[in-house]
Coordinates of C-alpha atoms in Angstrom, one line a residue:
Chain A
X1 CA 0.2 0.1 0.0
X2 CA 1.3 3.5 -0.8
X3 CA 2.0 5.6 2.1
X4 CA -0.2 8.4 0.8
X5 CA -3.2 6.1 0.6
X6 CA -6.4 7.6 1.8
X7 CA -4.7 10.7 3.1
X8 CA -6.9 12.9 1.6
X9 CA -10.2 11.4 2.7
X10 CA -11.6 12.6 5.9
X11 CA -12.5 9.4 7.9
X12 CA -15.8 11.0 9.3
X13 CA -16.9 11.5 5.6
X14 CA -16.1 7.9 4.7
X15 CA -17.9 6.8 7.9
X16 CA -21.1 9.0 6.9
X17 CA -20.9 7.5 3.3
X18 CA -20.7 4.0 4.9
X19 CA -23.6 4.9 7.3
X20 CA -25.8 6.2 4.4
X21 CA -25.2 3.0 2.2
X22 CA -26.2 0.8 5.3
X23 CA -29.4 3.0 5.9
X24 CA -30.3 3.0 2.1
X25 CA -29.7 -1.1 2.0
X26 CA -32.1 -1.4 5.1
X27 CA -34.6 0.8 3.9
X28 CA -34.7 -0.1 0.0
X29 CA -37.9 -1.6 -1.2
X30 CA -36.4 -5.2 -1.7
X31 CA -39.7 -6.9 -1.7
X32 CA -42.1 -4.1 -3.1
X33 CA -41.3 -4.6 -7.1
X34 CA -41.9 -8.3 -6.6
X35 CA -45.2 -7.8 -4.7
X36 CA -46.3 -5.3 -7.1
X37 CA -46.3 -7.8 -10.0
X38 CA -46.9 -11.2 -8.3
X39 CA -50.6 -11.2 -8.7
X40 CA -50.7 -9.8 -12.2
X41 CA -53.2 -12.0 -14.3
X42 CA -54.9 -11.4 -17.5
X43 CA -56.8 -14.8 -17.7
X44 CA -57.5 -17.3 -15.0
X45 CA -55.3 -20.1 -15.8
X46 CA -53.6 -18.3 -18.1
X47 CA -49.6 -17.6 -18.8
X48 CA -49.1 -14.3 -17.4
X49 CA -50.1 -15.1 -14.0
X50 CA -47.2 -17.8 -13.5
X51 CA -44.9 -15.7 -15.4
X52 CA -45.6 -12.8 -13.1
X53 CA -45.1 -15.2 -10.1
X54 CA -41.8 -16.3 -11.5
X55 CA -40.7 -12.7 -12.1
X56 CA -41.5 -11.6 -8.6
X57 CA -39.5 -14.5 -6.9
X58 CA -36.4 -13.4 -9.3
X59 CA -36.9 -9.7 -8.4
X60 CA -37.2 -10.4 -4.8
X61 CA -33.7 -12.7 -4.7
X62 CA -32.0 -10.0 -7.0
X63 CA -33.0 -7.0 -4.9
X64 CA -32.3 -8.8 -1.5
X65 CA -28.8 -9.4 -3.1
X66 CA -28.3 -6.0 -4.2
X67 CA -29.4 -4.6 -0.8
X68 CA -26.8 -7.1 0.9
X69 CA -24.2 -5.8 -1.4
X70 CA -24.8 -2.3 -0.5
X71 CA -24.9 -3.4 3.0
X72 CA -21.5 -4.9 2.8
X73 CA -20.2 -1.8 1.0
X74 CA -21.2 0.6 3.7
X75 CA -19.7 -1.8 6.2
X76 CA -16.6 -1.7 4.5
X77 CA -16.4 1.8 4.1
X78 CA -17.1 2.5 7.6
X79 CA -14.4 0.0 8.7
X80 CA -11.9 1.6 6.3
X81 CA -13.0 5.0 8.1
X82 CA -12.3 3.3 11.5
X83 CA -8.8 2.3 10.5
X84 CA -7.8 5.4 9.0
X85 CA -9.0 7.2 12.0
X86 CA -6.7 4.9 14.0
X87 CA -3.9 5.7 11.6
X88 CA -4.1 2.2 10.3
X89 CA -3.8 2.4 6.6
X90 CA -2.9 -1.3 6.4
X91 CA -6.2 -2.3 8.0
X92 CA -8.1 0.0 5.7
X93 CA -6.8 -1.9 2.8
X94 CA -9.0 -4.8 4.1
X95 CA -11.3 -3.1 1.4
X96 CA -9.0 -4.7 -1.1
X97 CA -8.5 -7.9 0.8
X98 CA -12.1 -9.3 -0.4
X99 CA -11.3 -12.4 1.3
X100 CA -13.8 -14.2 -0.7
X101 CA -13.4 -17.9 -1.0
X102 CA -14.1 -19.8 -4.1
X103 CA -14.2 -17.2 -7.0
X104 CA -17.3 -14.9 -6.9
X105 CA -19.1 -16.8 -4.2
X106 CA -19.3 -15.0 -1.1
X107 CA -17.7 -16.9 1.8
X108 CA -15.7 -14.3 3.2
X109 CA -14.6 -15.0 6.4
X110 CA -13.8 -11.3 7.7
X111 CA -16.2 -8.7 8.2
Chain B
X1 CA -57.6 -9.4 -13.9
X2 CA -59.1 -6.6 -15.8
X3 CA -57.2 -3.5 -17.5
X4 CA -57.8 -1.7 -14.2
X5 CA -56.1 -4.7 -12.2
X6 CA -53.0 -4.4 -14.6
X7 CA -53.1 -0.6 -14.0
X8 CA -53.1 -0.9 -10.3
X9 CA -50.3 -3.2 -10.4
X10 CA -48.6 -0.7 -12.8
X11 CA -49.2 2.0 -10.2
X12 CA -47.8 -0.1 -7.2
X13 CA -44.6 -0.8 -9.3
X14 CA -44.2 3.0 -10.1
X15 CA -44.1 3.8 -6.4
X16 CA -41.6 0.7 -5.7
X17 CA -39.4 2.0 -8.6
X18 CA -39.4 5.6 -7.1
X19 CA -38.1 4.1 -3.6
X20 CA -35.6 2.0 -5.3
X21 CA -34.2 4.9 -7.5
X22 CA -33.9 6.8 -4.2
X23 CA -31.9 4.1 -2.5
X24 CA -29.2 4.2 -5.2
X25 CA -28.7 8.0 -4.7
X26 CA -26.1 7.1 -2.0
X27 CA -24.0 5.7 -4.9
X28 CA -24.1 8.6 -7.1
X29 CA -20.4 9.8 -6.6
X30 CA -17.2 8.4 -5.1
X31 CA -15.9 9.5 -1.8
X32 CA -14.2 12.7 -2.5
X33 CA -10.5 12.8 -2.1
X34 CA -9.8 9.3 -1.4
X35 CA -6.9 7.8 -3.2
X36 CA -5.0 4.6 -3.0
X37 CA -5.6 0.8 -3.2
X38 CA -8.6 0.8 -0.8
X39 CA -10.4 3.7 -2.8
X40 CA -9.8 1.9 -5.9
X41 CA -11.5 -1.2 -4.6
X42 CA -14.1 0.6 -2.9
X43 CA -14.8 2.6 -6.2
X44 CA -14.9 -0.7 -8.3
X45 CA -17.7 -1.9 -5.9
X46 CA -19.5 1.5 -6.3
X47 CA -19.5 1.4 -9.7
X48 CA -20.8 -2.3 -9.8
X49 CA -23.4 -1.6 -7.4
X50 CA -24.6 1.3 -9.5
X51 CA -24.6 -0.7 -12.6
X52 CA -26.6 -3.3 -10.9
X53 CA -29.1 -0.7 -9.4
X54 CA -29.5 1.0 -13.0
X55 CA -29.9 -2.5 -14.4
X56 CA -32.9 -3.1 -11.9
X57 CA -34.4 0.0 -12.7
X58 CA -34.2 -0.6 -16.6
X59 CA -36.0 -4.0 -15.8
X60 CA -38.8 -2.3 -13.8
X61 CA -39.1 0.1 -16.5
X62 CA -39.6 -2.5 -19.2
X63 CA -42.1 -4.3 -17.1
X64 CA -43.9 -1.0 -16.5
X65 CA -44.1 -0.5 -20.4
X66 CA -45.4 -4.2 -20.6
X67 CA -48.1 -3.5 -18.1
X68 CA -49.1 -0.2 -19.8
X69 CA -49.3 -2.0 -23.3
X70 CA -51.3 -4.7 -21.8
X71 CA -53.9 -2.3 -20.0
X72 CA -54.3 -0.2 -23.0
X73 CA -54.7 -3.3 -25.3
X74 CA -57.5 -4.8 -23.0
X75 CA -59.0 -1.6 -22.7
X76 CA -59.1 -1.4 -26.5
X77 CA -60.9 -4.7 -26.6
X78 CA -57.8 -6.8 -27.8
X79 CA -58.8 -10.4 -27.0
X80 CA -57.5 -11.4 -23.5
X81 CA -56.0 -14.5 -24.8
X82 CA -53.5 -12.3 -27.1
X83 CA -52.8 -10.0 -24.2
X84 CA -52.0 -12.8 -21.9
X85 CA -49.4 -14.3 -24.3
X86 CA -47.5 -11.0 -24.9
X87 CA -47.5 -10.2 -21.2
X88 CA -46.4 -13.6 -20.2
X89 CA -43.5 -13.5 -22.8
X90 CA -42.4 -9.9 -21.5
X91 CA -42.6 -10.9 -17.9
X92 CA -40.7 -14.1 -18.4
X93 CA -37.9 -12.3 -20.2
X94 CA -37.5 -9.8 -17.1
X95 CA -35.4 -10.5 -14.2
X96 CA -32.6 -12.2 -15.6
X97 CA -29.9 -9.9 -15.4
X98 CA -26.9 -11.4 -13.4
X99 CA -26.4 -9.9 -9.8
X100 CA -23.0 -8.7 -8.5
X101 CA -21.4 -9.8 -5.1
X102 CA -19.4 -7.3 -3.0
X103 CA -16.9 -9.4 -1.3
X104 CA -16.9 -9.0 2.6
X105 CA -14.2 -6.7 3.7
X106 CA -12.0 -7.4 6.8
X107 CA -13.2 -5.1 9.3
X108 CA -10.9 -4.0 12.2
X109 CA -12.2 -4.9 15.8
X110 CA -14.9 -2.6 16.9
X111 CA -15.9 -1.7 13.3
X112 CA -19.5 -0.6 13.7
X113 CA -21.7 1.3 11.6
X114 CA -24.1 3.8 12.5
X115 CA -27.5 2.8 11.4
X116 CA -26.7 -1.0 11.4
X117 CA -28.9 -1.2 14.4
X118 CA -30.0 -4.7 15.4
X119 CA -33.6 -3.6 15.2
X120 CA -33.4 -2.1 11.7
X121 CA -31.4 -5.2 10.6
X122 CA -34.3 -7.6 12.1
X123 CA -36.8 -5.6 10.4
X124 CA -35.2 -5.6 7.0
X125 CA -34.9 -9.4 7.4
X126 CA -38.6 -9.8 8.3
X127 CA -39.6 -7.7 5.3
X128 CA -37.8 -9.8 3.0
X129 CA -39.5 -12.7 1.0
X130 CA -38.6 -16.1 2.2
X131 CA -37.0 -17.1 -1.1
X132 CA -34.7 -13.9 -0.9
X133 CA -33.7 -14.8 2.7
X134 CA -32.9 -18.2 1.3
X135 CA -30.9 -17.0 -1.5
X136 CA -29.0 -14.3 0.8
X137 CA -28.1 -17.3 3.1
X138 CA -26.9 -19.4 0.4
X139 CA -24.9 -16.7 -1.4
X140 CA -23.5 -14.2 1.2
X141 CA -23.2 -16.5 4.4
X142 CA -20.5 -14.1 5.8
X143 CA -22.8 -11.2 5.7
X144 CA -25.8 -13.0 7.1
X145 CA -23.7 -14.8 9.8
X146 CA -22.5 -11.5 11.2
X147 CA -25.7 -9.5 11.2
X148 CA -26.8 -8.9 14.7
X149 CA -30.6 -8.9 14.7
X150 CA -31.0 -12.1 12.6
X151 CA -32.5 -15.3 14.0
X152 CA -30.0 -17.6 15.7
X153 CA -30.8 -20.5 13.4
X154 CA -30.2 -18.5 10.4
X155 CA -26.7 -17.1 11.6
X156 CA -25.7 -20.4 12.8
X157 CA -26.4 -22.2 9.2
X158 CA -24.6 -19.4 7.7
X159 CA -21.6 -19.3 10.0
X160 CA -21.2 -22.9 9.6
X161 CA -20.7 -22.7 5.8
X162 CA -18.4 -19.6 6.6
X163 CA -16.2 -22.1 9.1
X164 CA -16.1 -24.8 6.5
X165 CA -14.6 -22.4 3.8
X166 CA -12.2 -21.0 6.3
X167 CA -11.0 -24.4 7.2
X168 CA -10.7 -25.2 3.5
X169 CA -8.9 -22.3 2.8
X170 CA -6.6 -22.8 5.4
X171 CA -5.7 -26.1 4.6
X172 CA -5.0 -25.2 1.1
X173 CA -2.8 -22.5 2.6
X174 CA -0.9 -24.8 4.8
X175 CA -0.1 -27.0 1.9
X176 CA 1.1 -24.4 0.0
X177 CA 3.3 -22.9 2.6
X178 CA 4.7 -26.4 3.7
X179 CA 5.6 -26.6 -0.2
X180 CA 7.2 -23.3 -0.1
X181 CA 9.3 -24.1 3.0
X182 CA 10.4 -27.3 1.4
X183 CA 11.6 -25.5 -1.7
X184 CA 13.1 -22.6 0.4
X185 CA 16.9 -22.3 0.3
X186 CA 17.7 -18.8 1.3
X187 CA 17.5 -18.0 5.0
X188 CA 15.2 -15.1 4.8
X189 CA 13.0 -17.3 2.5
X190 CA 13.0 -20.0 5.2
X191 CA 12.1 -17.7 7.8
X192 CA 9.2 -16.1 5.9
X193 CA 8.0 -19.5 4.8
X194 CA 8.1 -20.8 8.6
X195 CA 6.4 -17.9 9.6
X196 CA 3.4 -18.4 7.1
X197 CA 3.2 -22.0 8.2
X198 CA 3.3 -21.2 12.0
X199 CA 0.5 -18.6 11.5
X200 CA -1.7 -20.8 9.2
X201 CA -1.2 -23.8 11.5
X202 CA -2.3 -21.5 14.4
X203 CA -5.3 -20.4 12.6
X204 CA -6.4 -24.1 11.5
X205 CA -6.2 -25.0 15.2
X206 CA -8.4 -22.2 16.3
X207 CA -10.9 -23.1 13.6
X208 CA -10.7 -26.6 14.8
X209 CA -11.6 -25.6 18.2
X210 CA -14.6 -23.6 16.9
X211 CA -15.7 -26.6 15.0
X212 CA -15.3 -28.9 17.9
X213 CA -17.3 -26.3 20.0
X214 CA -20.2 -26.5 17.7
X215 CA -20.1 -30.1 16.9
X216 CA -22.7 -31.0 19.9
X217 CA -26.3 -31.0 20.0
X218 CA -27.9 -27.8 21.0
X219 CA -25.0 -25.6 20.1
X220 CA -25.2 -22.8 17.6
X221 CA -22.4 -20.8 16.0
X222 CA -23.9 -17.2 16.3
X223 CA -20.8 -15.4 15.0
X224 CA -17.5 -16.1 13.2
X225 CA -14.8 -13.7 11.9
X226 CA -11.7 -14.6 10.7
X227 CA -8.8 -12.3 10.1
X228 CA -6.5 -14.0 7.7
X229 CA -3.4 -11.9 8.6
X230 CA -4.3 -10.5 12.2
X231 CA -2.2 -7.5 13.4
X232 CA -4.0 -7.8 16.9
X233 CA -5.4 -10.4 19.2
X234 CA -5.7 -14.0 17.7
X235 CA -7.5 -13.5 14.4
X236 CA -10.4 -15.6 15.0
X237 CA -13.5 -14.3 16.9
X238 CA -16.6 -16.4 17.5
X239 CA -19.8 -16.6 19.7
X240 CA -21.2 -20.2 20.3
X241 CA -24.4 -20.8 22.0
X242 CA -25.6 -23.7 24.3
X243 CA -29.4 -23.8 23.9
X244 CA -31.6 -21.7 21.8
X245 CA -30.9 -18.1 22.3
X246 CA -34.3 -17.3 20.0
X247 CA -36.8 -19.0 22.2
X248 CA -35.1 -19.1 25.9
X249 CA -36.8 -17.2 28.7
X250 CA -33.3 -16.6 30.1
X251 CA -30.0 -16.0 28.3
X252 CA -26.5 -15.5 29.8
X253 CA -23.6 -14.2 27.7
X254 CA -20.3 -14.8 29.0
X255 CA -17.3 -12.7 28.0
X256 CA -13.8 -13.7 28.7
X257 CA -10.7 -11.6 29.3
X258 CA -6.8 -11.4 29.0
X259 CA -5.2 -13.9 26.9
X260 CA -8.2 -15.8 26.1
X261 CA -9.2 -16.9 22.5
X262 CA -11.7 -19.4 20.7
X263 CA -9.2 -22.4 21.5
X264 CA -10.9 -22.7 24.9
X265 CA -14.3 -22.7 23.6
X266 CA -14.8 -26.4 24.0
X267 CA -14.1 -26.3 27.6
X268 CA -16.2 -23.0 28.1
X269 CA -19.1 -24.5 26.4
X270 CA -19.0 -27.6 28.8
X271 CA -19.1 -25.0 31.6
X272 CA -21.9 -23.3 30.4
X273 CA -23.8 -26.6 29.7
X274 CA -23.6 -27.2 33.4
X275 CA -24.5 -23.5 34.0
X276 CA -27.7 -23.7 32.1
X277 CA -28.6 -27.1 33.8
X278 CA -28.2 -25.3 37.3
X279 CA -30.2 -22.1 36.1
X280 CA -33.3 -24.3 35.1
X281 CA -35.3 -25.1 32.2
X282 CA -35.5 -22.5 29.6
X283 CA -32.1 -21.0 30.0
X284 CA -29.4 -20.7 27.1
X285 CA -25.7 -19.5 27.2
X286 CA -23.4 -18.0 24.9
X287 CA -19.7 -18.0 25.1
X288 CA -18.8 -14.7 23.4
X289 CA -15.4 -14.7 22.1
X290 CA -16.4 -11.9 19.7
X291 CA -13.6 -9.2 20.4
X292 CA -10.0 -9.3 20.1
X293 CA -9.0 -10.0 23.9
X294 CA -5.7 -8.5 24.7
X295 CA -2.9 -11.0 24.6
X296 CA 0.5 -11.4 26.5
X297 CA 2.6 -10.0 23.7
X298 CA 0.3 -6.8 23.5
X299 CA 1.2 -5.6 27.0
X300 CA 3.4 -3.0 25.8
X301 CA 1.2 -1.7 23.1
X302 CA -0.8 1.3 24.5
X303 CA -3.6 0.4 22.0
X304 CA -3.8 -3.1 22.7
X305 CA -2.6 -3.5 26.3
X306 CA -4.9 -5.3 29.1
X307 CA -3.6 -2.3 31.2
X308 CA -5.7 0.1 29.1
X309 CA -9.2 0.5 28.0
X310 CA -8.8 0.5 24.3
X311 CA -9.6 -3.3 23.8
X312 CA -12.4 -3.0 26.1
X313 CA -14.1 0.0 24.5
X314 CA -13.7 -1.9 21.0
X315 CA -15.0 -5.2 22.4
X316 CA -18.0 -3.4 24.2
X317 CA -19.2 -2.0 21.1
X318 CA -19.4 -5.4 19.5
X319 CA -21.0 -6.9 22.5
X320 CA -23.5 -4.2 22.7
X321 CA -24.7 -5.0 19.2
X322 CA -24.5 -8.7 19.8
X323 CA -26.8 -8.2 22.9
X324 CA -29.0 -5.9 21.2
X325 CA -29.2 -8.4 18.4
X326 CA -30.4 -11.1 20.9
X327 CA -33.3 -9.0 21.7
X328 CA -34.1 -7.6 18.2
X329 CA -34.2 -11.3 16.7
X330 CA -37.1 -12.1 18.8
X331 CA -40.5 -12.0 16.7
X332 CA -43.1 -9.6 18.0
X333 CA -43.0 -7.5 21.0
X334 CA -43.2 -8.7 24.6
X335 CA -40.9 -11.9 23.8
X336 CA -37.7 -10.4 25.1
X337 CA -35.5 -12.6 27.0
X338 CA -34.2 -12.0 30.5
X339 CA -30.6 -11.4 29.4
X340 CA -27.5 -11.5 31.8
X341 CA -24.1 -10.2 30.7
X342 CA -21.5 -12.1 32.6
X343 CA -17.8 -10.7 32.3
X344 CA -14.8 -12.5 33.7
X345 CA -11.5 -10.4 34.4
X346 CA -10.9 -7.9 31.7
X347 CA -14.2 -9.3 30.0
X348 CA -15.9 -7.5 32.9
X349 CA -14.5 -4.3 31.4
X350 CA -15.7 -5.1 28.0
X351 CA -19.3 -5.9 29.6
X352 CA -19.2 -2.8 31.4
X353 CA -18.3 -0.8 28.2
X354 CA -21.2 -2.7 26.4
X355 CA -23.6 -1.5 29.1
X356 CA -22.8 2.0 29.3
X357 CA -24.4 4.9 27.3
X358 CA -23.9 3.1 24.1
X359 CA -26.5 0.8 24.9
X360 CA -26.9 -2.8 25.3
X361 CA -30.3 -2.0 26.8
X362 CA -31.5 -5.3 26.6
X363 CA -29.3 -6.8 29.1
X364 CA -31.3 -7.0 32.5
X365 CA -28.7 -8.2 34.8
X366 CA -24.7 -8.1 35.0
X367 CA -22.3 -10.3 36.9
X368 CA -19.0 -9.5 37.1
X369 CA -16.2 -12.2 37.9
X370 CA -12.9 -11.6 39.4
X371 CA -13.3 -8.1 38.0
X372 CA -10.4 -5.5 38.1
X373 CA -12.8 -2.8 38.0
X374 CA -15.6 -1.7 35.7
X375 CA -15.4 2.0 35.7
X376 CA -17.3 4.4 37.8
X377 CA -20.6 2.8 37.5
X378 CA -21.6 -0.9 37.6
X379 CA -23.7 -0.6 34.4
X380 CA -27.1 -1.6 35.9
X381 CA -29.1 -0.4 38.7
X382 CA -29.1 -1.9 42.3
X383 CA -30.6 -5.6 42.5
X384 CA -29.4 -6.1 39.0
X385 CA -25.6 -5.7 39.4
X386 CA -23.5 -8.6 40.9
X387 CA -20.2 -9.3 41.6
X388 CA -18.2 -12.4 42.7
X389 CA -14.8 -12.5 43.9
X390 CA -12.9 -15.6 45.1
X391 CA -10.6 -15.9 47.8
X392 CA -6.8 -15.6 46.5
X393 CA -8.0 -13.7 43.3
X394 CA -5.4 -11.1 43.1
X395 CA -6.5 -9.6 39.7
X396 CA -9.9 -8.8 41.4
X397 CA -8.1 -7.0 44.1
X398 CA -6.5 -4.5 41.9
X399 CA -9.3 -2.1 41.4
X400 CA -7.2 -1.1 38.2
X401 CA -10.1 0.3 36.4
X402 CA -11.9 2.0 39.1
X403 CA -13.6 1.1 42.2
X404 CA -13.5 -2.6 43.2
X405 CA -17.0 -3.7 42.1
X406 CA -17.4 -5.7 45.3
X407 CA -17.4 -2.2 47.3
X408 CA -19.4 -0.4 44.7
X409 CA -22.8 0.9 46.0
X410 CA -25.7 -1.0 44.2
X411 CA -23.6 -4.0 43.5
X412 CA -24.5 -7.4 45.2
X413 CA -21.7 -9.7 46.3
X414 CA -22.2 -13.2 45.5
X415 CA -20.5 -16.0 47.3
X416 CA -17.6 -18.3 46.0
X417 CA -17.1 -19.9 49.2
X418 CA -18.1 -23.5 50.2
X419 CA -21.7 -23.9 50.9
X420 CA -23.5 -26.7 52.5
X421 CA -27.1 -26.7 51.1
X422 CA -29.9 -28.0 53.1
X423 CA -30.5 -31.1 50.8
X424 CA -27.0 -32.2 51.7
X425 CA -25.1 -31.1 48.6
X426 CA -21.9 -29.2 49.2
X427 CA -20.9 -26.7 46.7
X428 CA -17.1 -26.0 46.5
X429 CA -15.1 -23.0 46.9
X430 CA -13.5 -21.2 44.1
X431 CA -10.0 -19.9 44.7
X432 CA -7.8 -17.7 42.5
X433 CA -8.8 -16.0 39.1
X434 CA -9.9 -18.8 37.0
X435 CA -12.5 -21.2 38.9
X436 CA -15.7 -19.2 38.8
X437 CA -17.7 -21.1 36.6
X438 CA -16.4 -24.3 37.7
X439 CA -19.3 -26.7 37.6
X440 CA -20.5 -27.6 41.3
X441 CA -18.8 -24.6 42.7
X442 CA -20.8 -22.1 44.9
X443 CA -19.8 -19.1 42.3
X444 CA -21.2 -21.1 39.2
X445 CA -24.5 -22.1 41.2
X446 CA -24.8 -18.3 42.0
X447 CA -24.0 -17.2 38.4
X448 CA -26.7 -19.5 37.4
X449 CA -29.3 -18.3 39.8
X450 CA -28.9 -14.7 38.4
X451 CA -29.0 -15.9 34.7
X452 CA -31.8 -18.1 35.6
X453 CA -33.9 -15.2 37.0
X454 CA -34.1 -16.5 40.6
X455 CA -31.6 -14.3 42.3
X456 CA -33.4 -15.0 45.4
X457 CA -31.6 -18.5 45.3
X458 CA -28.4 -17.1 45.5
X459 CA -25.8 -17.1 48.4
X460 CA -24.8 -13.8 49.2
X461 CA -21.2 -12.5 50.0
X462 CA -19.2 -9.5 49.1
X463 CA -16.1 -11.8 49.0
X464 CA -13.8 -9.2 50.7
X465 CA -10.6 -10.9 51.7
X466 CA -7.0 -10.1 52.7
X467 CA -6.4 -8.6 49.3
X468 CA -9.3 -6.0 49.6
X469 CA -8.2 -5.2 53.3
X470 CA -4.6 -4.7 52.1
X471 CA -5.8 -2.6 49.1
X472 CA -7.6 -0.3 51.7
X473 CA -4.6 0.0 54.0
X474 CA -2.5 1.3 51.1
X475 CA -5.3 3.6 50.0
X476 CA -6.1 2.3 46.7

């Protein structure tokens, strides 16, 4: 890590940005789009109904995943802010560690 | 569903889209002035999240258009069979975009995020669709396992997956380090490879201890964090429950002190098993090793020393969130458990830090064992703050962190001496600093009485001994 890493960022700003991401993640309408379309039907027994149900499931999973990612991102920013505030640039680089196990699958063991 | 029904669905989707769009506003710009590798990684995450967000909004827009077209077509008298087929095709094509996954970052000890309150997390989780919850548990176990406020069973499942992955990762690292050591010829290389092998073997041993601790009926892995290259503490933090903390009427959370680590979890869980048996039905207990306890080789480090408050402050933040999570995870209101925070030695400082103005409002009682002081106040009101000090416990006589709790107003002393019970049983005396939770001891039975919500059964004794009298003579 470069000695100058992060030196121009104000830790409190980083922390506030992280907190805003966490708040947005927890308040985002993860279920609402799916709920809106779940009961869409044109004809009883038609094809649009099942298609709407399937889309609702996919959206709910995708939005929950996006919210979880935003939450993780916010946590990481706040953690980096704490590390910078403590004068520990190396710890802040935990943001780059990723610690993911198994490619893109998130089994990261550190938080 | 009529054209009106389709229109209503579209209107609800418009509202949802507006809210989703607002949620993405936090990603609008990078953090100003931030440079370096960490900033680059964070920026990559932000851009990926922003792209995914825009993709989701585009999908919502596409479905909105399809719903609009369907409503118009139905209103115009287009045969419903035709509209049904067209709308079905549009809906089936949506929602197929791949999701991004932001890897979990290694947070330093004490990293807490304002807004990530256990109550908010619990609400968020309960509002998710069951399938979405299952997907998160499957795809993001490290996140799910670490969120205070989620049900214990969910965290346990997720953390067991994290544990298995961490063990597999460490085993692979051990093999690689062993190979490097075998190939090393230069003394510097040899020393580095040897150091790596030592580190990964220590980590493997600690993960093995966690695995052994949770490999018993009724155990739950409520938290697990692994720092692969820890600069403080031992690098593995965990919390293991004996009993169901989500349904128990009484829950005790025990926080250990100086030099402790997860390697002692199996033994600690045996003690806690005996404690909840003694406490009575409907009791669960947690061995909380969720902070980086100060270690012997850190005594000279002012930020990490057992003689300072810094590790306790960091641990206190984590413990407060954990305790809050136990309450928040309970569905509905009025189902809060009777929660007792038990701190031993330096862990009593951590416990006191968790109970101060930062919160942990859910903790009803606190018990300090062999405490070197807990600051100016005991953290809970009279009748709910307890202390045990055994004979010959020099640490508990130091009053290093404030008044000795066994002389503090509002703190009730519990006995650690031998006691003969009316039924003929004899509870053993605890001596020194490390026997407070030994099964069959008066001290452990007293802790169990408080944890089990029947403090009237405890044997009281302020535990004042020669050490206290000596300290009084020298004026500390």
